[in-house]
Short mmCIF file of C-alpha atoms and ligand atoms in Angstrom, two decimals:
data_model
loop_
_atom_site.label_atom_id
_atom_site.label_comp_id
_atom_site.label_asym_id
_atom_site.label_seq_id
_atom_site.Cartn_x
_atom_site.Cartn_y
_atom_site.Cartn_z
CA MET A 1 23.35 -12.25 -11.24
CA ASP A 2 20.62 -11.26 -8.81
CA LEU A 3 22.90 -10.22 -5.98
CA LEU A 4 25.43 -8.49 -8.21
CA TYR A 5 22.87 -6.25 -9.91
CA ARG A 6 21.26 -5.40 -6.57
CA LYS A 7 24.63 -4.57 -5.03
CA LEU A 8 25.40 -2.20 -7.89
CA ALA A 9 21.92 -0.63 -7.80
CA ASP A 10 22.16 -0.13 -4.02
CA GLU A 11 25.59 1.40 -4.30
CA LEU A 12 24.58 3.82 -7.03
CA ALA A 13 21.32 4.67 -5.23
CA SER A 14 23.17 5.54 -2.08
CA LEU A 15 25.63 7.70 -4.10
CA ILE A 16 22.65 9.53 -5.64
CA ASN A 17 20.87 9.88 -2.32
CA ASN A 18 23.96 11.20 -0.59
CA GLY A 19 24.70 13.75 -3.29
CA GLY A 20 27.67 11.88 -4.79
CA PHE A 21 25.82 12.14 -8.11
CA GLN A 22 23.77 15.28 -8.68
CA ARG A 23 20.49 15.65 -10.53
CA GLY A 24 21.22 15.74 -14.27
CA ASP A 25 24.58 13.93 -13.93
CA ARG A 26 25.22 11.29 -16.56
CA LEU A 27 26.13 7.80 -15.33
CA PRO A 28 28.81 5.84 -17.18
CA GLY A 29 27.38 4.00 -20.19
CA VAL A 30 26.45 0.34 -19.77
CA ARG A 31 29.55 -1.05 -21.47
CA HIS A 32 31.86 1.33 -19.65
CA GLN A 33 30.26 0.59 -16.27
CA ALA A 34 30.52 -3.16 -16.97
CA GLN A 35 34.23 -2.81 -17.74
CA LEU A 36 34.87 -0.57 -14.74
CA ARG A 37 33.31 -3.06 -12.34
CA GLY A 38 34.11 -6.33 -14.05
CA LEU A 39 30.41 -7.10 -14.40
CA SER A 40 28.37 -8.42 -17.27
CA ILE A 41 26.40 -6.02 -19.45
CA ALA A 42 23.15 -7.76 -18.42
CA THR A 43 23.94 -7.12 -14.76
CA VAL A 44 24.51 -3.41 -15.37
CA ILE A 45 21.37 -3.08 -17.46
CA THR A 46 19.33 -4.76 -14.71
CA ALA A 47 20.84 -2.46 -12.08
CA TYR A 48 20.07 0.63 -14.19
CA ARG A 49 16.50 -0.59 -14.70
CA GLN A 50 16.21 -0.97 -10.95
CA LEU A 51 17.34 2.63 -10.49
CA GLU A 52 14.78 3.69 -13.06
CA ASP A 53 12.09 1.77 -11.10
CA TRP A 54 13.13 3.60 -7.99
CA GLY A 55 12.70 6.88 -9.84
CA LEU A 56 16.39 7.77 -9.48
CA LEU A 57 17.46 7.46 -13.12
CA GLU A 58 16.08 8.32 -16.51
CA VAL A 59 17.08 7.16 -19.96
CA ARG A 60 17.43 9.89 -22.52
CA ASN A 61 17.16 8.69 -26.08
CA ARG A 62 20.56 7.84 -27.49
CA SER A 63 22.41 9.97 -24.97
CA GLY A 64 22.51 7.71 -21.91
CA PHE A 65 21.41 7.39 -18.28
CA TYR A 66 20.87 10.54 -16.22
CA VAL A 67 20.31 11.07 -12.48
CA LYS A 68 16.76 12.15 -11.94
CA ALA A 69 16.00 12.60 -8.27
CA LYS A 70 17.23 15.25 -5.89
CA PRO A 71 19.48 13.92 -3.16
CA ALA A 72 17.20 12.27 -0.63
CA ILE A 73 19.23 13.85 2.11
CA ALA A 74 17.03 16.95 1.61
CA VAL A 75 14.05 15.00 2.88
CA GLN A 76 13.70 14.10 6.53
CA PRO A 77 11.27 11.36 7.47
CA PRO A 78 8.21 12.41 9.52
CA ARG A 79 8.41 11.97 13.26
CA ILE A 80 6.99 8.99 15.13
CA VAL A 81 4.25 10.31 17.37
CA VAL A 82 4.52 8.65 20.76
CA THR A 83 1.76 9.23 23.32
CA THR A 84 0.42 7.15 26.19
CA MET A 85 -0.89 3.92 24.73
CA ARG A 86 -4.37 3.11 25.94
CA PRO A 87 -7.34 1.48 24.18
CA ALA A 88 -9.87 3.99 22.89
CA PRO A 89 -13.03 3.96 20.76
CA VAL A 90 -12.55 5.30 17.25
CA THR A 91 -13.74 8.88 16.62
CA GLY A 92 -13.66 11.54 13.91
CA GLN A 93 -14.09 9.42 10.80
CA ASP A 94 -16.85 11.59 9.21
CA MET A 95 -14.24 13.44 7.09
CA VAL A 96 -13.59 10.18 5.27
CA LEU A 97 -16.90 10.31 3.43
CA GLN A 98 -16.01 13.65 1.89
CA LEU A 99 -12.71 12.21 0.80
CA ILE A 100 -14.35 9.19 -0.75
CA LYS A 101 -16.94 11.28 -2.61
CA ALA A 102 -14.16 13.49 -4.00
CA ALA A 103 -12.54 10.36 -5.50
CA ASN A 104 -15.55 10.03 -7.83
CA ASN A 105 -15.72 13.71 -8.79
CA PRO A 106 -13.70 14.41 -11.96
CA ALA A 107 -13.74 18.17 -11.20
CA ILE A 108 -11.53 17.59 -8.15
CA VAL A 109 -7.80 16.97 -8.25
CA GLN A 110 -7.70 13.69 -6.45
CA LEU A 111 -4.70 13.42 -4.10
CA GLY A 112 -6.72 12.17 -1.13
CA ALA A 113 -8.11 8.65 -1.51
CA ALA A 114 -5.61 5.89 -2.32
CA VAL A 115 -7.37 5.08 -5.57
CA PRO A 116 -5.14 4.64 -8.64
CA ALA A 117 -6.04 6.73 -11.68
CA PRO A 118 -7.18 4.49 -14.61
CA GLU A 119 -3.81 5.08 -16.33
CA PHE A 120 -2.23 2.84 -13.68
CA LEU A 121 -4.73 0.05 -14.18
CA PRO A 122 -4.95 -2.56 -16.98
CA THR A 123 -8.46 -1.42 -17.92
CA ARG A 124 -8.34 -2.88 -21.43
CA ALA A 125 -7.16 -6.27 -20.22
CA VAL A 126 -9.90 -6.30 -17.56
CA GLU A 127 -12.51 -5.44 -20.16
CA GLN A 128 -11.29 -8.26 -22.43
CA ALA A 129 -11.25 -10.74 -19.55
CA ILE A 130 -14.84 -9.86 -18.66
CA THR A 131 -15.92 -10.28 -22.27
CA ARG A 132 -14.16 -13.65 -22.49
CA VAL A 133 -15.75 -14.86 -19.29
CA LEU A 134 -19.22 -13.84 -20.44
CA ARG A 135 -18.73 -15.51 -23.79
CA GLN A 136 -17.18 -18.73 -22.53
CA GLN A 137 -19.07 -19.24 -19.26
CA ARG A 138 -22.39 -17.47 -19.75
CA VAL A 139 -24.50 -19.69 -17.52
CA ARG A 140 -22.03 -19.85 -14.70
CA ALA A 141 -21.21 -16.13 -14.90
CA ASN A 142 -24.83 -15.36 -14.11
CA ASN A 143 -25.07 -17.68 -11.12
CA TYR A 144 -24.01 -17.40 -7.46
CA GLU A 145 -20.56 -18.65 -6.45
CA PHE A 146 -21.46 -19.88 -2.94
CA SER A 147 -19.80 -19.11 -0.52
CA THR A 148 -16.03 -19.45 -0.70
CA GLY A 149 -15.98 -18.16 -4.28
CA ALA A 150 -14.85 -19.41 -7.71
CA VAL A 151 -12.53 -22.37 -7.40
CA GLU A 152 -10.27 -21.31 -10.32
CA LEU A 153 -9.64 -17.99 -8.60
CA ARG A 154 -8.88 -19.68 -5.28
CA ARG A 155 -6.48 -22.01 -7.11
CA GLN A 156 -4.64 -19.10 -8.71
CA ILE A 157 -4.37 -17.27 -5.40
CA SER A 158 -3.13 -20.45 -3.71
CA ARG A 159 -0.41 -20.82 -6.40
CA ARG A 160 0.74 -17.24 -5.91
CA LEU A 161 0.84 -17.69 -2.15
CA ALA A 162 2.95 -20.81 -2.62
CA ASP A 163 5.44 -18.70 -4.63
CA SER A 164 5.67 -16.41 -1.58
CA GLY A 165 6.32 -19.32 0.77
CA CYS A 166 2.75 -19.87 2.09
CA ALA A 167 1.03 -23.21 1.74
CA VAL A 168 -2.66 -22.32 1.61
CA HIS A 169 -4.98 -24.90 0.04
CA PRO A 170 -7.66 -23.38 -2.25
CA ASP A 171 -10.28 -24.79 0.16
CA ASN A 172 -8.84 -22.56 2.87
CA LEU A 173 -9.56 -19.32 1.00
CA VAL A 174 -12.72 -17.26 0.92
CA ILE A 175 -13.23 -14.70 -1.85
CA THR A 176 -14.53 -11.37 -0.47
CA ASN A 177 -15.77 -8.00 -1.69
CA GLY A 178 -12.32 -6.44 -1.51
CA CYS A 179 -9.82 -6.40 1.31
CA GLN A 180 -12.13 -4.25 3.42
CA GLU A 181 -14.66 -7.06 3.72
CA ALA A 182 -11.84 -9.51 4.49
CA LEU A 183 -10.66 -7.31 7.37
CA SER A 184 -14.20 -6.95 8.62
CA LEU A 185 -14.82 -10.71 8.53
CA ALA A 186 -11.54 -11.37 10.34
CA LEU A 187 -12.39 -9.00 13.18
CA ARG A 188 -15.96 -10.28 13.44
CA ALA A 189 -14.61 -13.80 13.82
CA LEU A 190 -12.10 -12.87 16.50
CA THR A 191 -13.77 -10.28 18.71
CA GLN A 192 -16.82 -9.22 20.71
CA PRO A 193 -17.91 -5.59 21.23
CA GLY A 194 -15.68 -3.88 23.78
CA ASP A 195 -12.61 -5.99 22.92
CA VAL A 196 -9.26 -4.34 22.28
CA VAL A 197 -7.44 -4.57 18.93
CA ALA A 198 -3.79 -3.53 18.55
CA ILE A 199 -3.12 -1.61 15.33
CA GLU A 200 -0.34 0.38 13.68
CA SER A 201 -0.41 4.11 14.22
CA PRO A 202 -0.90 5.77 11.75
CA THR A 203 -3.12 3.25 10.05
CA PHE A 204 -5.52 2.86 7.11
CA TYR A 205 -8.79 4.64 8.03
CA GLY A 206 -10.95 1.83 6.63
CA LEU A 207 -9.64 -0.44 9.38
CA LEU A 208 -10.58 2.20 11.96
CA GLN A 209 -14.09 2.25 10.55
CA VAL A 210 -14.42 -1.52 10.86
CA ILE A 211 -13.20 -1.26 14.47
CA GLU A 212 -15.73 1.51 15.13
CA SER A 213 -18.61 -0.36 13.49
CA LEU A 214 -17.97 -3.50 15.58
CA GLY A 215 -17.87 -1.52 18.84
CA LEU A 216 -14.21 -2.45 19.45
CA GLU A 217 -11.45 -0.33 20.99
CA ALA A 218 -8.25 0.50 19.14
CA LEU A 219 -4.88 0.32 20.84
CA GLU A 220 -2.56 2.42 18.68
CA ILE A 221 1.02 1.20 18.58
CA PRO A 222 3.63 3.75 17.42
CA THR A 223 4.91 2.82 13.99
CA ASN A 224 8.26 3.70 12.49
CA PRO A 225 8.18 5.09 8.91
CA ARG A 226 11.11 2.82 8.01
CA SER A 227 10.59 -0.41 9.93
CA GLY A 228 6.89 -0.59 10.77
CA MET A 229 5.15 -1.26 14.06
CA SER A 230 7.45 -0.77 17.08
CA LEU A 231 7.84 -4.18 18.66
CA GLU A 232 9.07 -2.68 21.93
CA ALA A 233 5.94 -0.57 22.16
CA LEU A 234 3.77 -3.58 21.26
CA GLU A 235 5.42 -5.67 23.97
CA LEU A 236 4.75 -2.99 26.53
CA ALA A 237 1.13 -2.63 25.37
CA LEU A 238 0.56 -6.39 25.54
CA SER A 239 1.87 -6.49 29.07
CA ARG A 240 -0.66 -3.88 30.15
CA TRP A 241 -3.80 -4.59 28.15
CA GLN A 242 -5.77 -7.63 27.20
CA VAL A 243 -5.55 -7.59 23.41
CA LYS A 244 -7.89 -9.82 21.38
CA ALA A 245 -6.27 -9.37 17.96
CA CYS A 246 -3.49 -7.44 16.25
CA VAL A 247 -3.78 -6.04 12.68
CA VAL A 248 -0.69 -5.08 10.66
CA THR A 249 0.24 -4.19 7.07
CA PRO A 250 3.90 -5.29 7.09
CA ASN A 251 4.46 -4.79 3.34
CA PHE A 252 4.20 -1.12 2.32
CA SER A 253 1.77 -0.07 4.98
CA ASN A 254 -0.76 2.65 4.33
CA PRO A 255 0.07 5.52 4.91
CA LEU A 256 3.80 4.97 5.75
CA GLY A 257 4.80 2.78 2.78
CA CYS A 258 7.47 0.96 4.76
CA CYS A 259 8.34 -2.71 4.68
CA MET A 260 8.92 -4.46 7.99
CA PRO A 261 12.41 -6.06 8.13
CA GLU A 262 12.51 -9.87 8.07
CA ASP A 263 13.77 -10.14 11.67
CA ASN A 264 10.96 -7.93 12.94
CA LYS A 265 8.42 -10.05 11.05
CA LYS A 266 9.73 -13.15 12.82
CA LYS A 267 9.73 -11.43 16.23
CA LEU A 268 6.20 -10.09 15.71
CA VAL A 269 4.83 -13.51 14.78
CA SER A 270 6.49 -15.29 17.68
CA MET A 271 5.60 -12.58 20.19
CA LEU A 272 1.89 -12.93 19.37
CA LYS A 273 1.98 -16.70 19.03
CA GLU A 274 3.51 -17.01 22.52
CA ARG A 275 0.60 -15.00 23.92
CA GLN A 276 -1.99 -16.72 21.69
CA ILE A 277 -3.12 -13.44 20.21
CA PRO A 278 -4.42 -13.83 16.64
CA LEU A 279 -2.59 -11.82 14.01
CA ILE A 280 -4.35 -10.34 10.96
CA GLU A 281 -2.07 -9.46 8.03
CA ASP A 282 -3.24 -6.95 5.41
CA ASP A 283 -1.14 -7.52 2.27
CA ILE A 284 -3.01 -5.35 -0.21
CA TYR A 285 0.19 -3.54 -1.33
CA GLY A 286 2.49 -6.58 -1.14
CA ASP A 287 2.79 -7.02 -4.92
CA LEU A 288 3.76 -3.37 -5.41
CA SER A 289 7.40 -3.38 -4.34
CA PHE A 290 9.65 -0.83 -6.09
CA SER A 291 12.49 -3.36 -6.04
CA HIS A 292 12.29 -6.73 -7.75
CA ALA A 293 11.80 -9.01 -4.81
CA ARG A 294 8.30 -9.44 -3.45
CA PRO A 295 8.53 -9.19 0.34
CA SER A 296 7.65 -12.21 2.47
CA LEU A 297 4.34 -12.79 4.23
CA LEU A 298 3.74 -13.24 7.95
CA LYS A 299 1.39 -16.04 6.91
CA GLY A 300 4.48 -17.92 5.64
CA LEU A 301 5.87 -17.89 9.19
CA ASP A 302 2.71 -19.13 10.88
CA ASP A 303 -0.21 -20.81 9.23
CA ASN A 304 -2.59 -19.35 11.82
CA VAL A 305 -2.01 -15.79 10.65
CA ILE A 306 -5.19 -14.49 8.95
CA LEU A 307 -4.21 -13.05 5.62
CA CYS A 308 -6.39 -10.43 3.88
CA SER A 309 -5.78 -8.94 0.42
CA SER A 310 -7.35 -7.88 -2.87
CA VAL A 311 -6.66 -6.72 -6.41
CA SER A 312 -7.89 -3.19 -5.70
CA LYS A 313 -4.44 -1.56 -5.94
CA THR A 314 -3.18 -3.68 -8.82
CA LEU A 315 -5.95 -4.61 -11.25
CA SER A 316 -9.06 -2.61 -10.37
CA PRO A 317 -10.73 -1.33 -7.21
CA GLY A 318 -14.08 -1.49 -9.00
CA LEU A 319 -14.01 -5.27 -9.44
CA ARG A 320 -14.31 -5.61 -5.66
CA VAL A 321 -12.38 -8.85 -5.52
CA GLY A 322 -10.43 -9.69 -2.40
CA TRP A 323 -9.73 -12.78 -0.29
CA ILE A 324 -9.06 -14.07 3.16
CA ALA A 325 -6.96 -17.05 4.21
CA ALA A 326 -8.40 -17.61 7.62
CA GLY A 327 -6.51 -20.65 8.94
CA ALA A 328 -8.32 -22.07 11.96
CA TYR A 329 -11.22 -19.63 11.48
CA GLN A 330 -12.09 -20.79 7.97
CA ASP A 331 -15.51 -22.39 8.74
CA ASN A 332 -16.67 -19.50 10.85
CA ILE A 333 -15.61 -16.93 8.25
CA GLU A 334 -17.13 -18.91 5.39
CA TYR A 335 -20.45 -18.94 7.20
CA MET A 336 -20.28 -15.22 8.11
CA LYS A 337 -19.49 -14.32 4.49
CA TYR A 338 -22.55 -16.23 3.40
CA VAL A 339 -24.79 -14.54 5.99
CA LEU A 340 -23.44 -11.08 5.14
CA ASN A 341 -24.00 -11.05 1.35
CA LEU A 342 -24.30 -14.66 0.12
CA ALA A 343 -21.40 -14.41 -2.32
CA THR A 344 -19.03 -12.08 -4.17
CA SER A 345 -20.13 -11.21 -7.74
CA THR A 346 -19.22 -14.04 -10.06
CA ILE A 347 -18.12 -12.20 -13.23
CA PRO A 348 -15.31 -10.20 -11.55
CA GLN A 349 -14.04 -13.34 -9.82
CA LEU A 350 -13.81 -15.25 -13.08
CA ALA A 351 -12.22 -12.28 -14.84
CA VAL A 352 -9.52 -11.99 -12.13
CA ALA A 353 -8.87 -15.74 -12.33
CA ASP A 354 -8.44 -15.36 -16.10
CA LEU A 355 -5.97 -12.48 -15.73
CA LEU A 356 -3.93 -14.36 -13.15
CA GLU A 357 -3.86 -17.54 -15.20
CA ASN A 358 -2.97 -16.03 -18.56
CA GLY A 359 -0.03 -14.02 -17.17
CA GLN A 360 -1.52 -10.58 -17.75
CA TYR A 361 -1.51 -9.86 -14.02
CA ASP A 362 2.24 -10.43 -13.81
CA ARG A 363 2.93 -8.47 -17.01
CA HIS A 364 0.92 -5.58 -15.61
CA LEU A 365 2.77 -5.76 -12.27
CA ARG A 366 6.14 -5.53 -14.02
CA ARG A 367 5.05 -2.27 -15.61
CA VAL A 368 3.03 -0.70 -12.83
CA ARG A 369 5.60 -1.15 -10.09
CA GLY A 370 7.99 1.07 -12.03
CA ASP A 371 5.17 3.50 -12.81
CA TYR A 372 4.27 3.82 -9.13
CA ALA A 373 7.93 4.25 -8.15
CA GLN A 374 8.27 7.00 -10.71
CA ALA A 375 5.00 8.67 -9.62
CA VAL A 376 6.18 8.70 -6.01
CA ALA A 377 9.58 10.09 -6.97
CA ARG A 378 8.01 12.82 -9.11
CA MET A 379 5.53 13.90 -6.45
CA THR A 380 8.26 13.89 -3.78
CA GLU A 381 10.49 16.05 -5.97
CA ALA A 382 7.67 18.56 -6.57
CA ILE A 383 6.90 18.70 -2.84
CA ILE A 384 10.54 19.40 -1.98
CA HIS A 385 10.43 22.15 -4.57
CA TYR A 386 7.11 23.82 -3.69
CA PHE A 387 6.27 23.07 -0.04
CA PRO A 388 7.65 25.16 2.82
CA GLU A 389 11.04 24.28 4.24
CA GLY A 390 10.77 21.82 7.09
CA THR A 391 8.24 19.60 5.34
CA LYS A 392 9.09 16.00 6.12
CA ILE A 393 8.22 13.14 3.75
CA THR A 394 8.31 9.36 3.89
CA ARG A 395 10.30 7.43 1.27
CA PRO A 396 8.02 4.47 0.61
CA GLU A 397 9.50 1.22 -0.68
CA GLY A 398 6.31 0.23 -2.47
CA GLY A 399 2.67 1.22 -3.00
CA PHE A 400 1.87 4.78 -4.07
CA VAL A 401 1.11 6.98 -1.05
CA ILE A 402 3.35 9.38 0.86
CA TRP A 403 2.95 10.68 4.38
CA LEU A 404 3.96 14.25 5.12
CA GLU A 405 4.60 16.14 8.33
CA LEU A 406 4.04 19.84 7.75
CA PRO A 407 6.07 22.54 9.49
CA GLY A 408 4.76 25.06 12.02
CA GLU A 409 1.30 25.25 13.59
CA ILE A 410 -1.18 23.81 11.18
CA ASP A 411 -4.44 21.92 11.48
CA THR A 412 -4.73 19.58 8.50
CA PHE A 413 -8.51 19.16 9.00
CA VAL A 414 -8.80 22.88 8.26
CA LEU A 415 -6.26 22.56 5.46
CA ALA A 416 -8.25 19.70 3.85
CA HIS A 417 -11.46 21.78 3.93
CA LYS A 418 -9.74 24.79 2.38
CA ALA A 419 -8.11 22.61 -0.25
CA LEU A 420 -11.47 21.08 -1.17
CA GLU A 421 -12.87 24.57 -1.71
CA LEU A 422 -10.07 25.00 -4.29
CA GLY A 423 -11.00 21.67 -5.90
CA ILE A 424 -8.19 19.60 -4.36
CA SER A 425 -8.69 16.54 -2.21
CA ILE A 426 -6.09 15.50 0.38
CA ALA A 427 -6.26 13.07 3.30
CA PRO A 428 -5.78 14.85 6.67
CA GLY A 429 -3.59 13.06 9.24
CA PRO A 430 -6.19 12.64 12.06
CA ILE A 431 -8.31 10.19 10.03
CA PHE A 432 -5.38 7.77 10.26
CA SER A 433 -5.67 7.64 14.03
CA ALA A 434 -8.39 6.38 16.40
CA SER A 435 -7.77 9.31 18.72
CA GLN A 436 -7.24 11.92 16.00
CA LYS A 437 -3.50 12.35 16.35
CA TYR A 438 -1.46 13.65 13.41
CA ARG A 439 -3.03 17.13 13.14
CA GLN A 440 0.13 18.25 11.34
CA PHE A 441 0.24 15.37 8.89
CA ILE A 442 -1.33 14.62 5.52
CA ARG A 443 -1.30 11.65 3.19
CA LEU A 444 -1.08 12.20 -0.56
CA SER A 445 -1.79 9.63 -3.23
CA CYS A 446 0.78 9.75 -6.05
CA ALA A 447 -1.20 7.50 -8.42
CA CYS A 448 -2.56 10.42 -10.42
CA VAL A 449 -1.74 11.48 -13.98
CA TRP A 450 1.14 13.93 -13.73
CA GLY A 451 0.72 17.24 -15.53
CA ASN A 452 -0.02 20.96 -15.11
CA ARG A 453 -3.25 20.30 -13.28
CA VAL A 454 -1.58 18.31 -10.51
CA GLU A 455 1.42 20.62 -10.35
CA ARG A 456 -0.86 23.68 -10.00
CA ALA A 457 -2.75 21.84 -7.22
CA LEU A 458 0.51 21.26 -5.36
CA VAL A 459 1.45 24.94 -5.71
CA ALA A 460 -1.99 25.93 -4.38
CA LEU A 461 -1.64 23.48 -1.52
CA ALA A 462 1.80 24.87 -0.71
CA GLY A 463 0.23 28.37 -0.58
CA LEU A 464 -2.44 27.19 1.88
CA ILE A 465 0.20 25.53 4.05
CA GLN A 466 2.25 28.73 4.02
CA GLN A 467 -0.81 30.73 5.14
CA GLY A 468 -1.50 28.13 7.82
CA THR A 469 2.01 28.28 9.12
CA ASN A 470 1.98 32.12 9.16
CA PRO A 471 -1.47 32.98 10.61
CA ALA A 472 -0.57 36.69 10.85
C1 PLP B 1 -4.22 -0.98 3.71
C2 PLP B 1 -5.53 -1.14 3.03
N1 PLP B 1 -6.31 -2.20 3.35
C3 PLP B 1 -7.52 -2.37 2.77
C4 PLP B 1 -8.02 -1.48 1.85
C5 PLP B 1 -9.40 -1.71 1.23
O1 PLP B 1 -9.21 -2.41 0.06
P1 PLP B 1 -10.40 -2.85 -0.91
O2 PLP B 1 -10.70 -1.71 -1.83
O3 PLP B 1 -9.86 -4.05 -1.63
O4 PLP B 1 -11.59 -3.22 -0.07
C6 PLP B 1 -7.25 -0.38 1.48
C7 PLP B 1 -7.74 0.59 0.51
O5 PLP B 1 -7.30 1.72 0.43
C8 PLP B 1 -5.99 -0.21 2.10
O6 PLP B 1 -5.19 0.84 1.79
#
């Protein structure tokens, strides 16, 4: 059934996106569609659910399935910024602190930091898991978990990795304080100050901060909003510069939200393997696909890939539970983790293990992937409606952030400051680049509770952009 439902969902999605079905149109009922296509009712229902997950369809009580999104043809993807590739130290990250502080200020409409609102997180289940852990394992919960972390959590992660085609023994995992610490440990293990690290451009600003703090240089590789890091550009860069490591987020990168095609994943892994350049894979959004299939991991193609991830975008950023599968660097990373902060807090580790083991994690994923897809579709629709003509937007395939290129002459650093004065936080484009490119770009997080407050913020933002584009 898998392929049939997906074929139907893809066909209907492309009809919707190309304007064949208009917003508000009613799709044939399930039975009728099944008869028309000679498919089973279950296949049609699954396909319709998929379209709902993608934010293209809504069910109206008793009256059927209606097209929800505007034709995607109205939205152009942002441009790929190509400049001379040369290694450079990271600059201009001070704005990030403002952004991060805004994330904790309830008076501010939070569209900046990629932090899900509590409504997207299983807060009750987390609370119950913590209570269970404290009740059932009181002594252990109050002790250190040196230094690789709780074995039951590592077992659960190892099982999940096996489901995604990666054989990682629990002994080859280290639990970290989130994905950020995993990335930091990976780069510490692989580099010395002054070394060059190839990264996607635009990229997650936290990675840039790690690069900055370790005295490394970033080599920004142009990245396509649909297919990820340009392998042609990477090849060229590798022929010119001595690169010590390469960091990528192939599954729903931040901020572009794209998923690297399978062939590109294979090419990337073999290109780096041939040159003996270690590859670090950040998979923090990998479980948040809008379609059913979880995308594959680079780690599944080569055991030496260093995989970093966490539950910050799925269960809770506050638990601070992440992990690293470090392959050949395991011993070194285990020791560095110990030196850095002895261990990750025990209670959150045991609580996450509990949620993975009892199935609540998967149940939550099934719900939240659709919620994120819907949140992205709704925000995109509002932006098309309110923002000036010429605004270009990514169409992410997972995660919950969108990347916008704004029309005309605009400096998004200035825009972000003005927006903050109005109580709205956005992430300006230059913080996603080591050399502060992307002055005309912003990233918005869609994982906020939709309502008048957010809609008014978008209208206000649109007004500021309009002023910025018409300085007179
Ligand atoms: C791509 C990416 N990697 C890593 C992180 C950091 O994750 P954590 O909160 O688990 O440290 C983030 C957080 O926004 C991210 O977007």
